[in-house]
Short mmCIF file of C-alpha atoms and ligand atoms in Angstrom, two decimals:
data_model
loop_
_atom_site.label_atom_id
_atom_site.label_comp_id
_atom_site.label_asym_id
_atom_site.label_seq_id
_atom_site.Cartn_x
_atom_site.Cartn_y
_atom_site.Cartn_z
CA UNK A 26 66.32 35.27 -36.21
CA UNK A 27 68.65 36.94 -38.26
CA UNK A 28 69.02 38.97 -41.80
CA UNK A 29 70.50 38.28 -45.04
CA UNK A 30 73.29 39.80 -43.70
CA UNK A 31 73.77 38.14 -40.18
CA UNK A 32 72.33 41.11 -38.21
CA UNK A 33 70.39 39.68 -35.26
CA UNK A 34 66.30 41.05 -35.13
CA UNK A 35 66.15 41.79 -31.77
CA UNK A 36 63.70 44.46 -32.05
CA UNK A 37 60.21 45.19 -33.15
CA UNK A 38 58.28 49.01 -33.23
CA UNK A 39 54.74 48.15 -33.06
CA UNK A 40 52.30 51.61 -34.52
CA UNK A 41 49.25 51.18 -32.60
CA UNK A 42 47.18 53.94 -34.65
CA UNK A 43 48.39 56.36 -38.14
CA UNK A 44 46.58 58.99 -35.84
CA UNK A 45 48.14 61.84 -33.56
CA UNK A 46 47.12 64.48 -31.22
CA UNK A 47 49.64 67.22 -32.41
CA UNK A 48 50.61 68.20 -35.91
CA UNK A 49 54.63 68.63 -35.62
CA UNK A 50 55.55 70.59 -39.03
CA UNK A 51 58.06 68.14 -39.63
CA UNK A 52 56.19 64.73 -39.20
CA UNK A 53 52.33 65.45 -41.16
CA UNK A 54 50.57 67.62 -42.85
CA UNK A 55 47.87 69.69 -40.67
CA UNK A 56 45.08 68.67 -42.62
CA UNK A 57 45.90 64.73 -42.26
CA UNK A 58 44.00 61.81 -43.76
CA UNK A 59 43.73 59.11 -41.56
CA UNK A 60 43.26 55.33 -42.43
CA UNK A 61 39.17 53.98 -41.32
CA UNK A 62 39.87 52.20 -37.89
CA UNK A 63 38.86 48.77 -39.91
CA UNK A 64 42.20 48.57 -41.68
CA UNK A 65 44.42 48.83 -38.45
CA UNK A 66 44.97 45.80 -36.61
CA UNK A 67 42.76 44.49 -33.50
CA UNK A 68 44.13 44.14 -30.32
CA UNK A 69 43.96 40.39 -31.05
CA UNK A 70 46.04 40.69 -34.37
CA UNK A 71 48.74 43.14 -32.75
CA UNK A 72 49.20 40.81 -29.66
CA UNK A 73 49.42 37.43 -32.57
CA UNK A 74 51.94 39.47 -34.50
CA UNK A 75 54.41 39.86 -31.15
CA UNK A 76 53.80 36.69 -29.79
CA UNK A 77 55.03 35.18 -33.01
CA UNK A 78 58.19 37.82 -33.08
CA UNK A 79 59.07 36.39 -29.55
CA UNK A 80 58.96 33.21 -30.50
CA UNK A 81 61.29 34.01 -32.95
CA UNK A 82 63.51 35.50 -30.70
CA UNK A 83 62.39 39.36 -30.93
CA UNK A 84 62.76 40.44 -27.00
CA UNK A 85 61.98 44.49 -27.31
CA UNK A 86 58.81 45.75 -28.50
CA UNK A 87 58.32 49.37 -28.75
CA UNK A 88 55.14 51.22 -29.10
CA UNK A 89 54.69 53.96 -31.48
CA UNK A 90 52.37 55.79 -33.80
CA UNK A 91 50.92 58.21 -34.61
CA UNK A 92 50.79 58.67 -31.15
CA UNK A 93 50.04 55.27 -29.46
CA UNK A 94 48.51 57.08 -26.28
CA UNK A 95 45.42 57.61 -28.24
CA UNK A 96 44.92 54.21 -28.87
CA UNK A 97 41.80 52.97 -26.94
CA UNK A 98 42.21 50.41 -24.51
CA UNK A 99 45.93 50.65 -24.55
CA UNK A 100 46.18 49.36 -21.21
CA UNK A 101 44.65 46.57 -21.37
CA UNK A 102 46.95 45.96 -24.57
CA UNK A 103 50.32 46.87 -22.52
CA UNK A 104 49.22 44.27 -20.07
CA UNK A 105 48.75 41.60 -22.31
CA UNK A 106 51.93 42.31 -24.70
CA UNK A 107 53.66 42.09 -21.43
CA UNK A 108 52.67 39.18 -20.30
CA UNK A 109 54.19 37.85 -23.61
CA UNK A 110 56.48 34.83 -23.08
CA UNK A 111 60.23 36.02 -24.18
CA UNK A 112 59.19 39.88 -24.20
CA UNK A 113 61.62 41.12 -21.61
CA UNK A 114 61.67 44.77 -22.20
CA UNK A 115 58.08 46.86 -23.66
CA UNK A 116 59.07 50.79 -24.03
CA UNK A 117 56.75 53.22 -25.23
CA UNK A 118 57.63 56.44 -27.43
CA UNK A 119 55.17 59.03 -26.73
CA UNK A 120 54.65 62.98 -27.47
CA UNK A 121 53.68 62.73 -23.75
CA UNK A 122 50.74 64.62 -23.74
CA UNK A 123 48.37 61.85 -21.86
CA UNK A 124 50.88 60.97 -19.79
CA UNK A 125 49.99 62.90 -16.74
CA UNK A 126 46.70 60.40 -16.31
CA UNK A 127 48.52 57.22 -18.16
CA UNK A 128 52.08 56.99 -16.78
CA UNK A 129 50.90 55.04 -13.74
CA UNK A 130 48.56 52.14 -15.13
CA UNK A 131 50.85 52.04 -17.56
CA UNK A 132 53.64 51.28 -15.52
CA UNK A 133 51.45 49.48 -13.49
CA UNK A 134 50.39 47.15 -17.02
CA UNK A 135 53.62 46.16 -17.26
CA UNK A 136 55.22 49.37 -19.27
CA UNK A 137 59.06 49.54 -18.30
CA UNK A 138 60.03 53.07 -20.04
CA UNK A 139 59.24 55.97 -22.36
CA UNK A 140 60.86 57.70 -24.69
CA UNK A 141 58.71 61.32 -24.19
CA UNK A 142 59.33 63.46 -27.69
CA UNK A 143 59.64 67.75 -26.26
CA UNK A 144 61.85 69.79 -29.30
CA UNK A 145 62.03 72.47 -26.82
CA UNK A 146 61.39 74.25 -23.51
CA UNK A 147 60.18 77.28 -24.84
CA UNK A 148 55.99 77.04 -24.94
CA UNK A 149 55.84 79.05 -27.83
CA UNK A 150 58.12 77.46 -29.68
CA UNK A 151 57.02 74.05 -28.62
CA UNK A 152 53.36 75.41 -29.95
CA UNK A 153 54.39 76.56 -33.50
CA UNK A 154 56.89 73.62 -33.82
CA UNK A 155 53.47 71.01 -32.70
CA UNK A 156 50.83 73.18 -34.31
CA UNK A 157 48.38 71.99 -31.56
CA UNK A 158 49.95 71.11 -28.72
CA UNK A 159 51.22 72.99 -25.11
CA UNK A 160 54.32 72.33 -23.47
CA UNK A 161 53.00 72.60 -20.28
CA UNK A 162 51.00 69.09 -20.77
CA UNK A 163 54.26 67.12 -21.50
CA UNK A 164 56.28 68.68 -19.01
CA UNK A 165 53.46 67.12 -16.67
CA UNK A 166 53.48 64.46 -18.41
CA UNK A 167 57.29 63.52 -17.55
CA UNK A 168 56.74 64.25 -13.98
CA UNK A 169 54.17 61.78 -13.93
CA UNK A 170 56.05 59.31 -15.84
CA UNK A 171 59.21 59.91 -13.14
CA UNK A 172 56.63 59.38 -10.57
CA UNK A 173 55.45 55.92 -12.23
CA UNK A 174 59.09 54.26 -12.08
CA UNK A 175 59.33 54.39 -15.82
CA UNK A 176 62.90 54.48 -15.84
CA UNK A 177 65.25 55.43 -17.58
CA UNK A 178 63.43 58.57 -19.09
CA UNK A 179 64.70 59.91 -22.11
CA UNK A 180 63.45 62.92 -24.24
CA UNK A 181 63.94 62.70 -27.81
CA UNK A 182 64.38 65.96 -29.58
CA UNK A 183 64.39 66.57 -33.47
CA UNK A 184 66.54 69.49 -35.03
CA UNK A 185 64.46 71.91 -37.33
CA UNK A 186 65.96 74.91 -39.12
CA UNK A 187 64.26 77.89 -38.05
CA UNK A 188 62.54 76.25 -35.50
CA UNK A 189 64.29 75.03 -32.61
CA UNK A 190 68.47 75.06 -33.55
CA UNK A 191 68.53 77.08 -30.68
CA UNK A 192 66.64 74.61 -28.27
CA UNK A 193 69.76 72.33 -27.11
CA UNK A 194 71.90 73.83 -24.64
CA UNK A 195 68.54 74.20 -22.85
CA UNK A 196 67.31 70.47 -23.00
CA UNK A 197 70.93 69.47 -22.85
CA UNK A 198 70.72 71.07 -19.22
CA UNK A 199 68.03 68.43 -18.51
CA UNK A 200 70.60 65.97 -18.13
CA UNK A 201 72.37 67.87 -15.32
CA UNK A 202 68.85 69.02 -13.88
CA UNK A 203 66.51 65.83 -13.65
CA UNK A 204 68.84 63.32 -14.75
CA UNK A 205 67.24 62.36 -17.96
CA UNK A 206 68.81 61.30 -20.79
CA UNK A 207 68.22 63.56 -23.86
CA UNK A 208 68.99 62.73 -27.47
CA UNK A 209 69.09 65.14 -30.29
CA UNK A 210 67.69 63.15 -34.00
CA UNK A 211 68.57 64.58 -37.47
CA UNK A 212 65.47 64.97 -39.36
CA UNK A 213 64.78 62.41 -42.07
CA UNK A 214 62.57 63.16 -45.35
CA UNK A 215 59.58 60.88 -46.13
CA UNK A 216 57.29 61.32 -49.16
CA UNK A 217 55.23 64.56 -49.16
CA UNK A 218 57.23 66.38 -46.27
CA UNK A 219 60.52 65.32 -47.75
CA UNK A 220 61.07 69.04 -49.50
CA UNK A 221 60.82 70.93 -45.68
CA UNK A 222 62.68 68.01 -44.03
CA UNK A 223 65.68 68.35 -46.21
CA UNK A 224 65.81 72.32 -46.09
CA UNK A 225 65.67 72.15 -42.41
CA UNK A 226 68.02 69.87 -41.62
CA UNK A 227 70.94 70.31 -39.03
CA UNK A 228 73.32 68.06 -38.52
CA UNK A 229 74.00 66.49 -35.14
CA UNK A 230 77.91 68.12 -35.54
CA UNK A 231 76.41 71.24 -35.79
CA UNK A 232 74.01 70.49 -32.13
CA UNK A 233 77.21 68.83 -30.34
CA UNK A 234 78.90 72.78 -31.22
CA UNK A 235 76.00 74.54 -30.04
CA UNK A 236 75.44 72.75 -26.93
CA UNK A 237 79.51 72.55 -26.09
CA UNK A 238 80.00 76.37 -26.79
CA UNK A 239 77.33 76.71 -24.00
CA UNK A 240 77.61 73.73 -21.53
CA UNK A 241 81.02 72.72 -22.07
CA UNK A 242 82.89 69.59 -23.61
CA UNK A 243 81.25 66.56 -24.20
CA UNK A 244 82.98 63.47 -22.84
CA UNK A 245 81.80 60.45 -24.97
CA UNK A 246 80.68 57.28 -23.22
CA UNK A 247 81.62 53.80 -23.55
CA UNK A 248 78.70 51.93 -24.57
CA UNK A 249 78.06 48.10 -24.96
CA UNK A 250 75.18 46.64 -27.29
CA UNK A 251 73.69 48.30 -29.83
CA UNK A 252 72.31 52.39 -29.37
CA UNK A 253 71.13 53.90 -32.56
CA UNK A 254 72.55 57.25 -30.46
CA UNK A 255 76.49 58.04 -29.82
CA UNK A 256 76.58 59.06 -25.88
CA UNK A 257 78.32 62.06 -24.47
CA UNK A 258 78.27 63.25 -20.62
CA UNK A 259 78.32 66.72 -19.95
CA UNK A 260 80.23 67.20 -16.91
CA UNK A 261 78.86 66.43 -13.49
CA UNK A 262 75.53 65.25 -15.53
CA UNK A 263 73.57 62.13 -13.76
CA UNK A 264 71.63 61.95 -17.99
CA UNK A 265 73.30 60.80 -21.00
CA UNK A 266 72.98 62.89 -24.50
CA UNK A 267 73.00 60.89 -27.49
CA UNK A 268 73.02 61.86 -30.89
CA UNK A 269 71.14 60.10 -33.59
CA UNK A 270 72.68 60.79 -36.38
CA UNK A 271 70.74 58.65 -39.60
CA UNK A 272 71.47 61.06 -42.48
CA UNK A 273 75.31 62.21 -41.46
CA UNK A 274 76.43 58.68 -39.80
CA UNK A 275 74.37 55.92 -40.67
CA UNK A 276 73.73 53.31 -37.95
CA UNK A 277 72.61 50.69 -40.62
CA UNK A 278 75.10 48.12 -40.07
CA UNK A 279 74.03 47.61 -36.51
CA UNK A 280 70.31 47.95 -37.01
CA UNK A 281 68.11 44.76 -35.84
CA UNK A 282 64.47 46.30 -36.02
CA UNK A 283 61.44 45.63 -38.11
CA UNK A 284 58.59 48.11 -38.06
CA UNK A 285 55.07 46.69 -37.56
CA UNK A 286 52.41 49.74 -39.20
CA UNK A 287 49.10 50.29 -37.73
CA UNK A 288 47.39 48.29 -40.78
CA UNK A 289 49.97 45.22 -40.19
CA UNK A 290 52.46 45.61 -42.55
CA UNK A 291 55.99 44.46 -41.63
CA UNK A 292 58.33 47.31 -42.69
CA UNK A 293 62.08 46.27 -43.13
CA UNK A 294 63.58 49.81 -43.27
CA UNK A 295 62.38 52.84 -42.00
CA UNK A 296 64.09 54.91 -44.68
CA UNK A 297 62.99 51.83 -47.84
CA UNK A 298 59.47 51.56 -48.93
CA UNK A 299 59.93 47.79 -48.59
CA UNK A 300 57.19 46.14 -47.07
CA UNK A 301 55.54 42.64 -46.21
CA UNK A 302 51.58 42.74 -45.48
CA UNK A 303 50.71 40.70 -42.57
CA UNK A 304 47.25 41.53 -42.33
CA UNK A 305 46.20 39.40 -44.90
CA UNK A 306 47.26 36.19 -43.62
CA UNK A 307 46.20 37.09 -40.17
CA UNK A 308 42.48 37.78 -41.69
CA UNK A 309 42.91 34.62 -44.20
CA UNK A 310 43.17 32.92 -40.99
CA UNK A 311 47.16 31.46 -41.40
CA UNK A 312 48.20 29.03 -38.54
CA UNK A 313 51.13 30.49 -36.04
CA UNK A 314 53.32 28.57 -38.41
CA UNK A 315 52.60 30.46 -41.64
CA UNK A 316 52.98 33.54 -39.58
CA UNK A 317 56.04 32.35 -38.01
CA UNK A 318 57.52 31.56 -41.91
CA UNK A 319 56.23 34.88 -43.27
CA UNK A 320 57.80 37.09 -40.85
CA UNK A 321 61.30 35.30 -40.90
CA UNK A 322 61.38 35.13 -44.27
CA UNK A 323 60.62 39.53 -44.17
CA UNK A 324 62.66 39.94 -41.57
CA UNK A 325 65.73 37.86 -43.97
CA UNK A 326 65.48 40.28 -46.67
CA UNK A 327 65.86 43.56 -44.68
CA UNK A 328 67.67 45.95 -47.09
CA UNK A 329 71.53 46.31 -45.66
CA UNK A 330 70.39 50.52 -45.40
CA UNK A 331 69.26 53.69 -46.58
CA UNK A 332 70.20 55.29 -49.69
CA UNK A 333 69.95 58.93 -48.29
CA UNK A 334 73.27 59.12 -49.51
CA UNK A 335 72.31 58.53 -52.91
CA UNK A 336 68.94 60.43 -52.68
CA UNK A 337 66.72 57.21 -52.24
CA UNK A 338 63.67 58.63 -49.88
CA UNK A 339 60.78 56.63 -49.33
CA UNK A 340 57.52 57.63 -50.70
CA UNK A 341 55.09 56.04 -49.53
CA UNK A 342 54.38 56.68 -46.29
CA UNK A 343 55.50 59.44 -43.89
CA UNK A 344 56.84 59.26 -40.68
CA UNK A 345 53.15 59.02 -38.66
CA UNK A 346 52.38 56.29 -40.65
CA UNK A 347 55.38 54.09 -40.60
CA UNK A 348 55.78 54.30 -36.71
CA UNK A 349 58.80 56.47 -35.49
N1 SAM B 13 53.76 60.47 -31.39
C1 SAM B 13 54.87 59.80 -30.78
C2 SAM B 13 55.96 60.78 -30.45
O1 SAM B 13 55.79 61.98 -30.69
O2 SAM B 13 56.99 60.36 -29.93
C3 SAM B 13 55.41 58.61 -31.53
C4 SAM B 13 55.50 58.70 -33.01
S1 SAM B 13 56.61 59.91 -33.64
C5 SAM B 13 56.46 59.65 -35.37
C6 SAM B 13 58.17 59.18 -33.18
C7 SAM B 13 59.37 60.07 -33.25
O3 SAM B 13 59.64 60.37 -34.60
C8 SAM B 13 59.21 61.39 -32.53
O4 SAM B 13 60.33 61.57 -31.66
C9 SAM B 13 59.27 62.40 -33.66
O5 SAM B 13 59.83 63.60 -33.23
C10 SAM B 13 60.13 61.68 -34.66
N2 SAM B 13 60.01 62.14 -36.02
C11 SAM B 13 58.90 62.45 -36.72
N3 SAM B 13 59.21 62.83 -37.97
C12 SAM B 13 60.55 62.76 -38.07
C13 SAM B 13 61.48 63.01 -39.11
N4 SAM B 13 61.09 63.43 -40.29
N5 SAM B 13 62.80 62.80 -38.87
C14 SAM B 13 63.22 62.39 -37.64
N6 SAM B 13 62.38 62.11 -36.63
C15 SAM B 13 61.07 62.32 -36.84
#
């Protein structure tokens, strides 16, 4: 299946619930509304929506949110979006928190990685960066998930002004102490949040510096395929650290992913408020075939990027609610 513009959909984020366990100042609000659990999808609908991707040649599904660990049943749903004919790889970004009792039946379900979300090592940092949450449960979270044969681990850090710009020598080191692969994200604005997301912002030149003047140089990596993150290798380091980089060096051209939000609507861009609603055919009862038609024909007119660059943000949802 391809775009408008030739780029192969190879990948599909599935949110399995708008809601989350921590409160990162940079994703929601503290005092969140959440959508009433009849407008998100069903197990059954979530599992018809990637079946129908695969058989349109989508191969990756990852599992988002909010945070998809607080999804009931999620198991069970791992297991069967596994067993998916054509689904070769199902990866799960997480805030990690659950892990510690989820990794292994996850793993077990048919889970092949996680990408675990930690902004910093510090546990008072981590705390007024997550508003609820303790760095001590993710930590044990990514044991666990080493434990489980998830593999390859990687920790996915955002970079907030004033809040942890001086976090990434320290989970740099990560890659030279457990072999992870860490990967520092510039902060994007959605909606409501957009005003502290573009104050904050740091720029992944500005990370690379930090982390360099510290750890010494980064030697970039020769990668194949498509990696929304450029690769460095500190030296002697068994983990990769990437930089993902959507506001200073736009990855757009490469991109082959389609969101699918919580309430089933197919999002084309994460940064474009552009949207297809496929929860309405689902509950009209369309055939596999007017699915099929409905989601190729979305997935043809993804945008060809972002307009950060010419201060286009999307409004309508934030980050929680598109699936990260
Ligand atoms: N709750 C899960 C987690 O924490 O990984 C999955 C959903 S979360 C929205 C997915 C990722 O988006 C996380 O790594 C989070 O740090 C990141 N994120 C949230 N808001 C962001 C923003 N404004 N810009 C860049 N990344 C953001």
């Amino acid at each position: 299946m391809k775009d408008q513009y030739g780029r192969e959909i190879r990948d599909l984020r599935v949110s399995l619930t708008d809601r989350c366990n921590l409160r990162c100042v940079y994703c929601m609000p503290e005092a969140m509304h959440f959508k009433p659990s009849d407008e998100m999808l069903s197990d059954d609908e979530i599992l018809r929506v990637v079946r129908v991707a695969a058989e349109l040649g989508v191969r990756k599904v990852r599992l988002t949110g909010g945070e998809p660990t607080v999804r009931s049943g999620l198991v069970d749903l791992v297991r069967r979006i596994a067993a998916i004919d054509g689904m070769d790889d199902v990866a799960m970004t997480t805030n990690g928190v659950l892990l510690a009792r989820l990794a292994a039946p996850l793993a077990e379900a048919g889970l092949r990685r996680v990408n675990v979300s930690l902004d910093t090592l510090d546990p008072e940092q981590f705390h007024r960066i997550t508003r609820w949450g303790q760095l001590e449960d993710v930590l044990t979270g990514l044991d666990a998930a080493e434990r489980a044969g998830l593999s390859p681990i990687k920790v996915n850090a955002v970079v907030v002004r004033g809040f942890n710009d001086g976090a990434a020598p320290d989970l740099a080191r990560l890659t030279l102490d457990r072999g992870w692969d860490v990967r520092f994200i510039e902060m994007m604005p959605f909606g409501t949040v957009a005003g502290f997301q573009t104050s904050a912002y740091v720029p992944s030149s500005e990370t690379m510096s930090k982390i360099e003047a510290v750890l010494g140089p980064l030697h970039p990596i020769d990668t194949t395929g498509y990696d929304p993150a450029r690769t460095y290798r500190l030296e002697g380091a068994n983990g990769s650290l990437g930089f993902i980089s959507p506001v200073s060096q736009p990855f757009c051209a490469q991109c082959g992913r389609l969101r699918l939000t919580a309430e089933g609507r197919l999002r084309l861009c994460l940064l474009r408020d552009d949207e297809v609603d496929l929860r309405g055919p689902l509950r009209a009862g369309a055939s596999d075939k007017e699915l099929r038609e409905r989601f190729a024909a979305a997935a043809y007119r993804k945008p060809w990027g972002h307009g950060l660059a010419r201060k286009v943000i999307p409004r309508e949802r934030i980050m929680s609610q598109i699936g990260g």
